[in-house]
Coordinates of C-alpha atoms in Angstrom, one line a residue:
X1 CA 20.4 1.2 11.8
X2 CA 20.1 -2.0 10.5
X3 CA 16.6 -3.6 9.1
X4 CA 16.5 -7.1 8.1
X5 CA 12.7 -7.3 8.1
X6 CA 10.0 -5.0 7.3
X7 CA 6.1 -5.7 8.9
X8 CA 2.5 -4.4 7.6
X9 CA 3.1 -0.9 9.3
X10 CA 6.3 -0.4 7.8
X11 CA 5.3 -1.6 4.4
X12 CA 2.0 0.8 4.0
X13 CA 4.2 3.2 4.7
X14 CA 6.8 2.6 2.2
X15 CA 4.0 2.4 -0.2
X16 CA 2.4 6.0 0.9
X17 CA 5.9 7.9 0.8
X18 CA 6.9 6.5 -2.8
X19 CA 3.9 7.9 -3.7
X20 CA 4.1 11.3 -2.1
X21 CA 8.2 11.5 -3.0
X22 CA 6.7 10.8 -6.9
X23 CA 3.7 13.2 -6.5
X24 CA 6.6 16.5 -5.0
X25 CA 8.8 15.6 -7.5
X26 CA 6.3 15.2 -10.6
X27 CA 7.3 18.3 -12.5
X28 CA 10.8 17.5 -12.8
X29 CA 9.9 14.1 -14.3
X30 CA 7.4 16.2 -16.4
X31 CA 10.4 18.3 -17.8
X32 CA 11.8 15.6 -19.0
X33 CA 9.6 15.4 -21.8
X34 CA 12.1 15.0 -25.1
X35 CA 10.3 17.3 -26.8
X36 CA 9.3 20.8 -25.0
X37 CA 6.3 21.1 -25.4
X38 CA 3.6 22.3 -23.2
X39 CA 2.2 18.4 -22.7
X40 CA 4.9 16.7 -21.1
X41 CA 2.4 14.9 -18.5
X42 CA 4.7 11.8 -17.7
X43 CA 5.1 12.7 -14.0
X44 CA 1.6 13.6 -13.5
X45 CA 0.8 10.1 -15.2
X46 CA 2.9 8.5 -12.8
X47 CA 2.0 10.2 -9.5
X48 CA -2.0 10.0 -10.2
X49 CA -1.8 6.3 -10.7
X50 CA 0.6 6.0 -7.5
X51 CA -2.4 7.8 -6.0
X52 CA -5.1 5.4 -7.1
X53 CA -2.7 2.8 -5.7
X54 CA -2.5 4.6 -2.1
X55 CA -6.3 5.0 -2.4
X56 CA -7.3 1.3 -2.4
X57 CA -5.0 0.7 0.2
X58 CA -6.6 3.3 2.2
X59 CA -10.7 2.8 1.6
X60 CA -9.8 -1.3 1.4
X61 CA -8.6 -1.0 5.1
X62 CA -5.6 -3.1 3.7
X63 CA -3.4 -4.0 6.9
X64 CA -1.6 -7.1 6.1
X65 CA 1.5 -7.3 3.6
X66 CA -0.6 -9.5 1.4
X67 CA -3.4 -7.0 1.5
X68 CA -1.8 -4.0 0.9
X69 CA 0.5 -5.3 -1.9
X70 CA -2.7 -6.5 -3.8
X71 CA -4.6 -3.2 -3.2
X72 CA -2.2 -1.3 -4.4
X73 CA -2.4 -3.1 -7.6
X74 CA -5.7 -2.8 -7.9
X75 CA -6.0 0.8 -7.9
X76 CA -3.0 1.5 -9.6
X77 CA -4.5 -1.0 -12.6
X78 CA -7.8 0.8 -12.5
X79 CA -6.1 4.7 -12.0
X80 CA -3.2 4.0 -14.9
X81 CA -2.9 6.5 -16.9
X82 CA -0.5 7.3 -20.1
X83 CA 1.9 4.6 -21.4
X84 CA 4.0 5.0 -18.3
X85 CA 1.0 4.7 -15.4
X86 CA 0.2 1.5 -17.4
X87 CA 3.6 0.2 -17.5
X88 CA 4.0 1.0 -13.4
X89 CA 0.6 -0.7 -12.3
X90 CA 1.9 -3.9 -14.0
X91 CA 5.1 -3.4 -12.1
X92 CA 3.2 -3.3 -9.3
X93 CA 1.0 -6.1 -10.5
X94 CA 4.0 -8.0 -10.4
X95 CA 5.3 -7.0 -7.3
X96 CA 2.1 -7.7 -5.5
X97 CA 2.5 -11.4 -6.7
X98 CA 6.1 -11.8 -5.2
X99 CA 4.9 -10.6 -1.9
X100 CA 1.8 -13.3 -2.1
X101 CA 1.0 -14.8 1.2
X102 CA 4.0 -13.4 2.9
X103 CA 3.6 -12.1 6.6
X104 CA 7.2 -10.3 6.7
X105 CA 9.5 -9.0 3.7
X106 CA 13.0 -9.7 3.8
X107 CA 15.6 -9.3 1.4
X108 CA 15.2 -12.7 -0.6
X109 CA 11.5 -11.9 -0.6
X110 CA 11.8 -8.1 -2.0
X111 CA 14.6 -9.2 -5.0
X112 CA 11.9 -11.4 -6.1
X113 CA 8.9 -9.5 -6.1
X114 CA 11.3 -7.2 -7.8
X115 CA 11.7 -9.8 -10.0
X116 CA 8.1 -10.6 -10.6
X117 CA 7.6 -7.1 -11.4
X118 CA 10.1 -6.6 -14.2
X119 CA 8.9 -10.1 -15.9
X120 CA 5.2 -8.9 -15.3
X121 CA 6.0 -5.9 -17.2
X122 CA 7.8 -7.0 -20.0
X123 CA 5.0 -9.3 -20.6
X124 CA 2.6 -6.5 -21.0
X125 CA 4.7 -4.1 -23.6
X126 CA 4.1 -5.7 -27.1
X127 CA 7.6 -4.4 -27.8
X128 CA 9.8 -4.0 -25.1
X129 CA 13.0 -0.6 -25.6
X130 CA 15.1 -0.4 -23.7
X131 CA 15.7 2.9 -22.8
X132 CA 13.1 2.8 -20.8
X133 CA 11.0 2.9 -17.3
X134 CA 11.3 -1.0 -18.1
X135 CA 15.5 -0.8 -18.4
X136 CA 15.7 0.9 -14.8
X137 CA 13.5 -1.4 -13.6
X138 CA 15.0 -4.5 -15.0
X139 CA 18.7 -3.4 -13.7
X140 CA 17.5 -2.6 -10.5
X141 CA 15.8 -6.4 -10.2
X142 CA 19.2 -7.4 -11.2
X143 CA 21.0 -6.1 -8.6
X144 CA 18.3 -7.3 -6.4
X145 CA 19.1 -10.8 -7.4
X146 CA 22.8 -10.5 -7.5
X147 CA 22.4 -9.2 -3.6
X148 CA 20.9 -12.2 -2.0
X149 CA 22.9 -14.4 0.3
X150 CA 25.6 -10.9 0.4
X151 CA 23.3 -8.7 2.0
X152 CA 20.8 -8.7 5.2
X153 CA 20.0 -5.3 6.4
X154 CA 17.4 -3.9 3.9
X155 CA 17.8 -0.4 4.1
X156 CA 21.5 -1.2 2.5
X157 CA 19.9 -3.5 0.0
X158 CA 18.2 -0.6 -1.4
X159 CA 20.4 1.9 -1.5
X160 CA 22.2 -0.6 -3.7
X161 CA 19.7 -1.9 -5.9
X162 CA 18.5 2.3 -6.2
X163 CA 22.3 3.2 -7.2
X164 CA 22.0 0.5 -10.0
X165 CA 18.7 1.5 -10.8
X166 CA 20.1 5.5 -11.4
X167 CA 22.9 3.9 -13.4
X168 CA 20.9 2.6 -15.5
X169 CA 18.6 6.0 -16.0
X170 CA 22.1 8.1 -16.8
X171 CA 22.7 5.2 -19.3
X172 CA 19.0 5.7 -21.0
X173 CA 20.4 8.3 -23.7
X174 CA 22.8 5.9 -24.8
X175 CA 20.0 3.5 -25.5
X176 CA 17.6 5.9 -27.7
X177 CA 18.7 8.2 -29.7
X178 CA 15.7 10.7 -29.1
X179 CA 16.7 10.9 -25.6
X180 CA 20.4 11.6 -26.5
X181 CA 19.3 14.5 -29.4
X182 CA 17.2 16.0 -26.2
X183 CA 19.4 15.8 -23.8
X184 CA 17.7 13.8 -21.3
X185 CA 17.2 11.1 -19.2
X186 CA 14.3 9.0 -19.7
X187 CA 10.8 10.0 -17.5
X188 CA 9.3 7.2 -16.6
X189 CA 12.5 6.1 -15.2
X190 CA 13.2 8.6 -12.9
X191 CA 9.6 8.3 -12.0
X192 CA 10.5 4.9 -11.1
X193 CA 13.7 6.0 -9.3
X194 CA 11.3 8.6 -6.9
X195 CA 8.7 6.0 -5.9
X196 CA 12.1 3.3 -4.8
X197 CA 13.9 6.8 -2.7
X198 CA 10.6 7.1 -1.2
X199 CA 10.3 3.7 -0.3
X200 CA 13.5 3.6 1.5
X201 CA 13.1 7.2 3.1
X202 CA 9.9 5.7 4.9
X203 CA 12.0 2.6 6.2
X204 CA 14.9 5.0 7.1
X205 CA 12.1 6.6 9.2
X206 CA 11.8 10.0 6.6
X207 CA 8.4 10.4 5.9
X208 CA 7.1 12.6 3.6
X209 CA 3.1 13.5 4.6
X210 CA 0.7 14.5 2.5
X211 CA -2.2 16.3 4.5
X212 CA -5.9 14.1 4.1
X213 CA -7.0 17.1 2.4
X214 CA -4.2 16.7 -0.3
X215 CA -5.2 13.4 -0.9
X216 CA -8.9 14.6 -1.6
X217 CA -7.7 17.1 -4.1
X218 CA -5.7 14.5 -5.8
X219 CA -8.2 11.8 -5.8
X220 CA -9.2 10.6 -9.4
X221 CA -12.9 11.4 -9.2
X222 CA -14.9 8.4 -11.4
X223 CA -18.1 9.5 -12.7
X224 CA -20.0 6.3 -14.2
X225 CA -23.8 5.8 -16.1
X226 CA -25.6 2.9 -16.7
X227 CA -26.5 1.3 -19.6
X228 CA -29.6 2.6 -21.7
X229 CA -31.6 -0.7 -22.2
X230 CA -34.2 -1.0 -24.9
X231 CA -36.8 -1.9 -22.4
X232 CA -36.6 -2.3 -18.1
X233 CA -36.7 -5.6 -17.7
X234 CA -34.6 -5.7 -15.5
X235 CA -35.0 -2.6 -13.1
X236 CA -31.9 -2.0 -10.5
X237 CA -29.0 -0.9 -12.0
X238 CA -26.6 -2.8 -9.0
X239 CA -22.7 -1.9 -8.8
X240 CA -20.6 -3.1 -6.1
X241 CA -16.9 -4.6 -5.6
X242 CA -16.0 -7.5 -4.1
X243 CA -12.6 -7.7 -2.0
X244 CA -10.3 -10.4 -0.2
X245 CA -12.3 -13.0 -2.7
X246 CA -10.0 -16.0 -4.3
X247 CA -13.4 -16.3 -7.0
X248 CA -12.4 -16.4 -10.8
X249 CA -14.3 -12.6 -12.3
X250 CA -15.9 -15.6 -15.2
X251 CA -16.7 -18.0 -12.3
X252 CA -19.0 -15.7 -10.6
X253 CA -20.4 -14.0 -13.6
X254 CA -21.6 -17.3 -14.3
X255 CA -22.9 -17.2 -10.6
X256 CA -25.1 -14.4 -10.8
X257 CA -26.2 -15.1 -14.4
X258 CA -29.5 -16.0 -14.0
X259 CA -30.3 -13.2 -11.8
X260 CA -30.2 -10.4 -14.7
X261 CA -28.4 -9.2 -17.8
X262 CA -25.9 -5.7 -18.8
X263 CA -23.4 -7.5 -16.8
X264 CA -19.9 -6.3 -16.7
X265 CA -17.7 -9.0 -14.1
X266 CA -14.1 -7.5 -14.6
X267 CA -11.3 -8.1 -11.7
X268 CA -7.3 -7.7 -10.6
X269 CA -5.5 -10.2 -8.2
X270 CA -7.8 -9.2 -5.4
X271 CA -11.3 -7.9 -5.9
X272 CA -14.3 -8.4 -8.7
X273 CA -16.1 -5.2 -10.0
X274 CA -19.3 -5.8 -10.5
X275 CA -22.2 -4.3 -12.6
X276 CA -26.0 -6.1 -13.4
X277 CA -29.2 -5.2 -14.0
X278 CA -31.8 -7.1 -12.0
X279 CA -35.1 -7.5 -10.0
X280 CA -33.6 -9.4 -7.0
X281 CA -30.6 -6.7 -5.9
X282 CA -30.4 -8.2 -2.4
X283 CA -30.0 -12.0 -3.9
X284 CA -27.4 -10.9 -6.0
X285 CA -25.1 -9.2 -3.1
X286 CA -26.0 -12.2 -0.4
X287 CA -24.2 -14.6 -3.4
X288 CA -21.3 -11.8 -3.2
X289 CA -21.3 -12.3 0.1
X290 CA -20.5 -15.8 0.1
X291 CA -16.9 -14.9 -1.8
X292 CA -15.8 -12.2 0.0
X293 CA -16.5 -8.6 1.6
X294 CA -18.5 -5.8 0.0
X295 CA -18.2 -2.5 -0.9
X296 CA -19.1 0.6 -3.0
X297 CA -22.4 -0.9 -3.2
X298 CA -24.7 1.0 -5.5
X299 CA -28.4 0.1 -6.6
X300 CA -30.1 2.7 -9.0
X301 CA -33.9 2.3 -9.8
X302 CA -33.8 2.6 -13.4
X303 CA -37.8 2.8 -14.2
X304 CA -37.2 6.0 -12.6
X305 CA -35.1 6.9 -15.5
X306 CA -37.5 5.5 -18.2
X307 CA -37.7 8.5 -20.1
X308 CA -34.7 9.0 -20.7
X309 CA -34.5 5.4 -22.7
X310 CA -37.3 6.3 -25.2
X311 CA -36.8 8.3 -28.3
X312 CA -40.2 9.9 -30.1
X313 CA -42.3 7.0 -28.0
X314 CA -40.3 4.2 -29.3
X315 CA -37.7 2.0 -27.1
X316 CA -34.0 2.6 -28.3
X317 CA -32.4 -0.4 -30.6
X318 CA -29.5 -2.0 -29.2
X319 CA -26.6 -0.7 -31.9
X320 CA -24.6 -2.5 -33.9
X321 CA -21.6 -1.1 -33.4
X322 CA -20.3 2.1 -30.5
X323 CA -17.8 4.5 -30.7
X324 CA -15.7 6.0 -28.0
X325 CA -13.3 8.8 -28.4
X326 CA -10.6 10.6 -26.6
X327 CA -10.2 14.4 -27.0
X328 CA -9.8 17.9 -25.7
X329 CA -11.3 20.9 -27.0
X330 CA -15.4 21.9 -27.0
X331 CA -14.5 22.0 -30.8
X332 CA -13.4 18.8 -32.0
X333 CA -15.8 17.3 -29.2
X334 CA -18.7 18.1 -31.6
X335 CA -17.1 17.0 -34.6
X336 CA -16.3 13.5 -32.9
X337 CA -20.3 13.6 -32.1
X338 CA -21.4 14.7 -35.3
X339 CA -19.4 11.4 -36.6
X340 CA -21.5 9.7 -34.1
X341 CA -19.6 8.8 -31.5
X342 CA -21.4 7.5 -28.5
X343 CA -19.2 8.9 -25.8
X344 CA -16.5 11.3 -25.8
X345 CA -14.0 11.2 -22.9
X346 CA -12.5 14.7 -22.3
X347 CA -8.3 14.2 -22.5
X348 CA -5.4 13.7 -24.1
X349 CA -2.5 16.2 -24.2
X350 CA -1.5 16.7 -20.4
X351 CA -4.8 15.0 -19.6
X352 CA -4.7 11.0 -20.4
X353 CA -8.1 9.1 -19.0
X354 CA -7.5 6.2 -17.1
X355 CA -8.3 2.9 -17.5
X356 CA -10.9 2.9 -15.2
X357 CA -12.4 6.1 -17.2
X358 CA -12.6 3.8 -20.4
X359 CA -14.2 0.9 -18.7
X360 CA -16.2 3.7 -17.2
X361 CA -17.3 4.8 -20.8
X362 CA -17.6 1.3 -22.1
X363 CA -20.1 0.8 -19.5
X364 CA -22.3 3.9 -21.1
X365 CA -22.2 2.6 -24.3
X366 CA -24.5 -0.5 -25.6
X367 CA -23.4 -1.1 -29.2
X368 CA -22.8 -5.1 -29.6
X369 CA -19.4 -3.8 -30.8
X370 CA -17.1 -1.4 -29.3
X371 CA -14.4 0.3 -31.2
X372 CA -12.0 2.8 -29.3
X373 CA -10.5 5.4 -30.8
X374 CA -7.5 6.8 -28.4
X375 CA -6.3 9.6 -30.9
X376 CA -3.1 9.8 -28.8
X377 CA -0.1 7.2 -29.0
X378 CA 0.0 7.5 -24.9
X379 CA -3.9 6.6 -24.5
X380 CA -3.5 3.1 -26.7
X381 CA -1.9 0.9 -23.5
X382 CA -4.6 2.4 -21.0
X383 CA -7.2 1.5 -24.0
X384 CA -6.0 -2.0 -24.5
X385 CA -5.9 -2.5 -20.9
X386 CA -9.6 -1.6 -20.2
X387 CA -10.2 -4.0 -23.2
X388 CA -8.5 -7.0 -21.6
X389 CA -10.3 -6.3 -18.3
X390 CA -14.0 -5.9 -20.1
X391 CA -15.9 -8.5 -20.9
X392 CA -17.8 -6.8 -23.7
X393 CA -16.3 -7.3 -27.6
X394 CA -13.7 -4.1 -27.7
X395 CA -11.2 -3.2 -30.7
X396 CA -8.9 -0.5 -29.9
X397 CA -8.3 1.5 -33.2
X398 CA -4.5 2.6 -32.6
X399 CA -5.0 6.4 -33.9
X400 CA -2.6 8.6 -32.6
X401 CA -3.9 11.8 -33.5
X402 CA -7.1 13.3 -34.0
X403 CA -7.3 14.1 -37.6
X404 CA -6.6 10.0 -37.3
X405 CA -9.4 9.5 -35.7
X406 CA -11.7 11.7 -37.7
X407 CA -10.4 10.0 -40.8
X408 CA -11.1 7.1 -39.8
X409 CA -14.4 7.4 -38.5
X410 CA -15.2 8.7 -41.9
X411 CA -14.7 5.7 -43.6
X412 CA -16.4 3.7 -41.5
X413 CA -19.1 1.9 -43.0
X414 CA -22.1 0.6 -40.6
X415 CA -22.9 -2.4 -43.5
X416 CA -20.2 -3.9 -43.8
X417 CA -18.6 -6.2 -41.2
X418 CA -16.5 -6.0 -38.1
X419 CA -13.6 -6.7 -39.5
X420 CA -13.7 -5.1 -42.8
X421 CA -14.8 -1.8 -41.2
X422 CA -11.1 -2.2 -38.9
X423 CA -8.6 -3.0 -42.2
X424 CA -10.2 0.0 -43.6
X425 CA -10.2 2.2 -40.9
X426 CA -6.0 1.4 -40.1
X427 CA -5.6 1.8 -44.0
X428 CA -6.9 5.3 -43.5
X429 CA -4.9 6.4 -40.7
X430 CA -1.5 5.2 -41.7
X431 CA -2.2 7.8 -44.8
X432 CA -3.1 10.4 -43.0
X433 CA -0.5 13.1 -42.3
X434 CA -1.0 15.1 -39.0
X435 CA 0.6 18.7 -37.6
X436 CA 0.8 20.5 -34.5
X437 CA 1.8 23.9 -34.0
X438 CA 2.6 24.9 -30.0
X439 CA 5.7 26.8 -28.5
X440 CA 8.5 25.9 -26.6
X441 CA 8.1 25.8 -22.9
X442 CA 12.2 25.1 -22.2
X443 CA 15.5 25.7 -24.5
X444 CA 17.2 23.0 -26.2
X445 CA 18.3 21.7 -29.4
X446 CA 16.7 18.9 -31.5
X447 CA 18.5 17.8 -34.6
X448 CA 20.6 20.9 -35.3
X449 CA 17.2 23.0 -34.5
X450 CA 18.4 25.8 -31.9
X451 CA 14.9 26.3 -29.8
X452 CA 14.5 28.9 -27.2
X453 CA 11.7 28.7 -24.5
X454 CA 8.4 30.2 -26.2
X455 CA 9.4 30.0 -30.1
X456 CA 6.7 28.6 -32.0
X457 CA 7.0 25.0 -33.5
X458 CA 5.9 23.1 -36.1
X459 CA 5.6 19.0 -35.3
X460 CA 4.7 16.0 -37.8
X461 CA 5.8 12.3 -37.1
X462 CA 7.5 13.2 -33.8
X463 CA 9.7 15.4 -35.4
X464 CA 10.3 19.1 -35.5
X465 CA 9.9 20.2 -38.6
X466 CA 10.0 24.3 -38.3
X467 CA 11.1 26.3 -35.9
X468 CA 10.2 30.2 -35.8
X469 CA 9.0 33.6 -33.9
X470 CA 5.0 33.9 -36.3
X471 CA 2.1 30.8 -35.8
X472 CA 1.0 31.4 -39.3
X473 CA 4.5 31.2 -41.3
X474 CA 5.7 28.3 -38.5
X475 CA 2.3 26.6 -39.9
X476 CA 3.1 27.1 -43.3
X477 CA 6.4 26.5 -43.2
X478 CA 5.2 23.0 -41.4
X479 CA 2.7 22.2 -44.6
X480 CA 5.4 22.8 -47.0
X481 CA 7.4 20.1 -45.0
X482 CA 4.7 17.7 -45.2
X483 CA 2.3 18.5 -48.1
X484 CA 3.1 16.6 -51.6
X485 CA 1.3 16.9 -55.0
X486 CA -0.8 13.7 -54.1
X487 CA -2.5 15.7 -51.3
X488 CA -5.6 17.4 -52.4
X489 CA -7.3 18.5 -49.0
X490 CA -6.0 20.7 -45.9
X491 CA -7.8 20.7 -42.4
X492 CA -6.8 23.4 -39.9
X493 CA -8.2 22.9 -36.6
X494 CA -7.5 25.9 -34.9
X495 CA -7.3 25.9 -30.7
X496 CA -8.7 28.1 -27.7
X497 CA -6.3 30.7 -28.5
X498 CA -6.9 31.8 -32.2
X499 CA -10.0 33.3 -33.4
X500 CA -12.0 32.4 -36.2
X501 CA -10.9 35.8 -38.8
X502 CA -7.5 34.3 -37.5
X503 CA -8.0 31.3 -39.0
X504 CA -9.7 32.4 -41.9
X505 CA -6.7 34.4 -42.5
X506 CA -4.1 31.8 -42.4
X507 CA -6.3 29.7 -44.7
X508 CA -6.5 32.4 -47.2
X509 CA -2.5 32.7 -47.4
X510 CA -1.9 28.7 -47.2
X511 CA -4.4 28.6 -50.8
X512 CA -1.9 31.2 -52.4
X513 CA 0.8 28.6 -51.5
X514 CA -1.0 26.0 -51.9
X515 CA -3.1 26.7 -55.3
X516 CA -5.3 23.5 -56.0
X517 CA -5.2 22.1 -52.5
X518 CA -8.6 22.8 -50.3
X519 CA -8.2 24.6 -47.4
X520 CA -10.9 23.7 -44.5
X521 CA -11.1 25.6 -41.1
X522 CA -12.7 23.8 -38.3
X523 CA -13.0 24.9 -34.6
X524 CA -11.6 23.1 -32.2
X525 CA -10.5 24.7 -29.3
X526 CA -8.0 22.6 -28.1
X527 CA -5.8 24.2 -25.2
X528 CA -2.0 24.2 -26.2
X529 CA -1.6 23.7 -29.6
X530 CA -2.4 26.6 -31.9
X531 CA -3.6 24.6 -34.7
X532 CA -3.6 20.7 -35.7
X533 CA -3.9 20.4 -39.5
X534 CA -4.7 17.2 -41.0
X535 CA -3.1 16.7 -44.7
X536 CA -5.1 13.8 -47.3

């Protein structure tokens, strides 16, 4: 069967099977993880922004090429998730572009939004490796090119451009070295290499269905607040998106300026989110209406929610400055709030928030300044991503841990400025030194370290430090790696799975090895890891 062009029905479809073929096949990209532990989340990552992607095309109605290309990048720019899910809703960003305004896809027109897709994504990594999701991508746009004017029939084409593409994954190891010590191809790659198989399987006439009630299951569920205003002068709270509009996000926040304030105006390729508090609701969506179709319209009477805006019969102050935080564990949740934090977004380890969760939590917050604290080196793209899509004054904080985070929230300092508070805060972080003790969920072997599935490991720096059969003598083992004679103080936050007398016990033995160091316990209850110590 040859195919030399591919129409609206054939194109939703290619987009709904890549993401099903990702979503089945999600565990064995999760496996991949270099290191085995229990968190390898690159698949799921993947698959639940694919989903948010499928899910815009569905509740937008999209029908025409055009339309469904630029909902899918909408909702796979809101729903991206981890390092990867960022990196894949820009190369659908970019893919959407190439198929701008087209009616029918051929082969010229699919190489370059292939092409469009690898440049759009490059653009967006600070520092492009190779190695990568972005080297299989790049390879396969390559191929792309190099197959215009030699080949017509489509279905061909990508079989082509996907062999490339798996080259390019088996060559991965020989790119980065981590992947070549684990003994694996890189994830977000093979991610990659599912979604293009699917594709094709939908325009070889393979479909692989996902029952409606599937899709509900799967559906990233987006709880959102308003804003707590020091008085209601303003009183509906009015949400709504715009689709199929050509406006500028700044152009019509200027629009709809005079009709309120708390506005939030942020917007993809295709639609405007919108967010205002005002008197004249109805005003406000009839100027929507003059720039496109409406919909998840939402109007809240906030002076039905005045008490909950005034403090011991006073109106709340508009802060200086907001935290936002990104953990797991009913434990170091408290600690983050006794820091005062503002909002806490539950994730992290197997559980990274999407973008649309941190805009959702930027829109709870009301501090004049915003400063985001990811505490996990795969939350910092989404992070920066909901920054550049806010219109409010964000700084993301690049912790990658949570001792990070609490270190540097403890030397923040609310009287002295912006920018003083930030060289202080990174100056903390790149001192602190952070552990993690969790077992092995596969065999392998990581720089001459033999690891069998469930042995006990001890982790600083991306490295394996300490291998063993005990938590506690793994854990100290781990602090003697990492603990010098300028450290003076040791933090054990112990998870869901160790007691407190536990604890207390390890902390006892770690002071006869460690004699003029203090030793702190803290609950934190984090799933997975047995304990995260933080070393100053």
């Amino acid at each position: 069967m040859k195919i030399e062009y591919l129409d609206s029905t054939i194109a939703k479809k290619a987009f709904i099977n890549a993401a099903n073929k990702l979503d089945k096949n999600k565990e064995v990209v999760n496996e991949l993880n270099v290191f085995p532990v229990p968190d390898g989340d690159t698949g799921i990552n993947m698959s639940l922004t694919m989903q948010s992607a499928i899910k815009h095309i569905r509740n937008n109605n999209a029908d025409t090429i055009d339309e469904i290309a630029k909902a899918a990048s909408s909702g796979s720019l809101m729903g991206a998730r981890g390092n990867s899910g960022v990196i894949l809703s820009q190369l659908l960003r970019g893919f959407s572009k190439g198929l701008r305004g087209k009616e029918k896809i051929n082969v010229p027109i699919l190489a370059n939004a292939f092409k469009h897709a690898t440049e759009t994504a490059y653009k967006a990594v600070m520092k492009p490796i190779e190695g990568t999701i972005l080297t299989v991508a790049r390879e396969s746009a390559e191929k792309a090119e190099e197959l215009i004017g030699k080949e017509e029939d489509i279905i061909s084409f990508l079989e082509q451009v996907i062999i490339a593409g798996e080259d390019a994954l088996r060559r991965t190891p020989e790119m980065l070295d981590v992947l070549k010590k684990a003994g694996v191809v890189d994830a977000g790659g093979k991610g990659l290499i599912y979604i293009l198989k699917g594709a094709l399987e939908a325009i070889s006439g393979k479909i692989v269905e996902l029952s409606n009630e599937d899709f509900e299951k799967k559906e990233i569920q987006i709880h959102e607040a308003h804003d707590n205003d020091t008085e209601i002068k303003f009183g509906y709270c009015t949400e709504f998106i715009i689709k199929k509009t050509d406006m500028e996000p700044t152009e019509f926040r200027n629009y709809i300026s005079k009709y309120g304030d708390s506005m939030l105006v942020v917007g993809s390729d295709e639609m405007i989110k919108v967010h205002i508090h005002t008197n004249n609701p109805g005003e406000v969506l009839e100027e929507a209406l003059k720039n496109g179709e409406l919909i998840d319209i939402k109007i809240d009477n906030m002076r039905y929610q005045h008490e909950n805006r005034i403090v011991n019969g006073k109106a709340k102050e508009i802060k200086k400055y907001s935290f936002i935080a990104i953990s797991m564990g009913e434990g170091i949740k408290n600690v983050f709030e006794d820091l005062n934090v503002d909002h806490v977004i539950t994730g992290g380890q197997t559980m990274n928030p999407s973008t649309e969760d941190i805009l959702s939590a930027i829109d709870k917050v009301d501090g004049e300044n915003i400063i985001i604290l990811p505490n996990n080196s795969n939350i910092i793209l989404a992070a920066n991503q909901a920054r550049e899509l806010s219109e409010r004054n964000i700084e993301v904080l690049p912790t990658k841990t949570i001792p990070q985070g609490i270190s540097a929230l403890l030397v923040f300092d609310e009287e002295i400025d912006l920018n003083d508070n930030l060289e202080n805060m990174k100056e903390i972080i790149n001192n602190v030194k952070t552990g993690q003790v969790t077992y092995a969920v596969r065999d392998t072997n990581i720089n001459d370290k033999e690891i069998k599935k469930d042995d006990i490991m001890g982790i600083s720096d991306g490295d394996i430090k300490t291998v063993g059969k005990d938590i506690d003598q793994v854990t100290i083992d781990l602090l003697k790696e990492i603990v010098t004679e300028d450290n003076d103080i040791i933090s054990l936050f112990y998870g869901e799975e160790i007691d407190e007398n536990k604890a207390n016990n390890l902390a006892e033995k770690l002071q006869t090895e460690f004699n003029g160091v203090d030793i702190e316990t803290i609950y934190g209850g984090q799933p997975l890891y047995y304990y995260l110590v933080s070393v100053e």
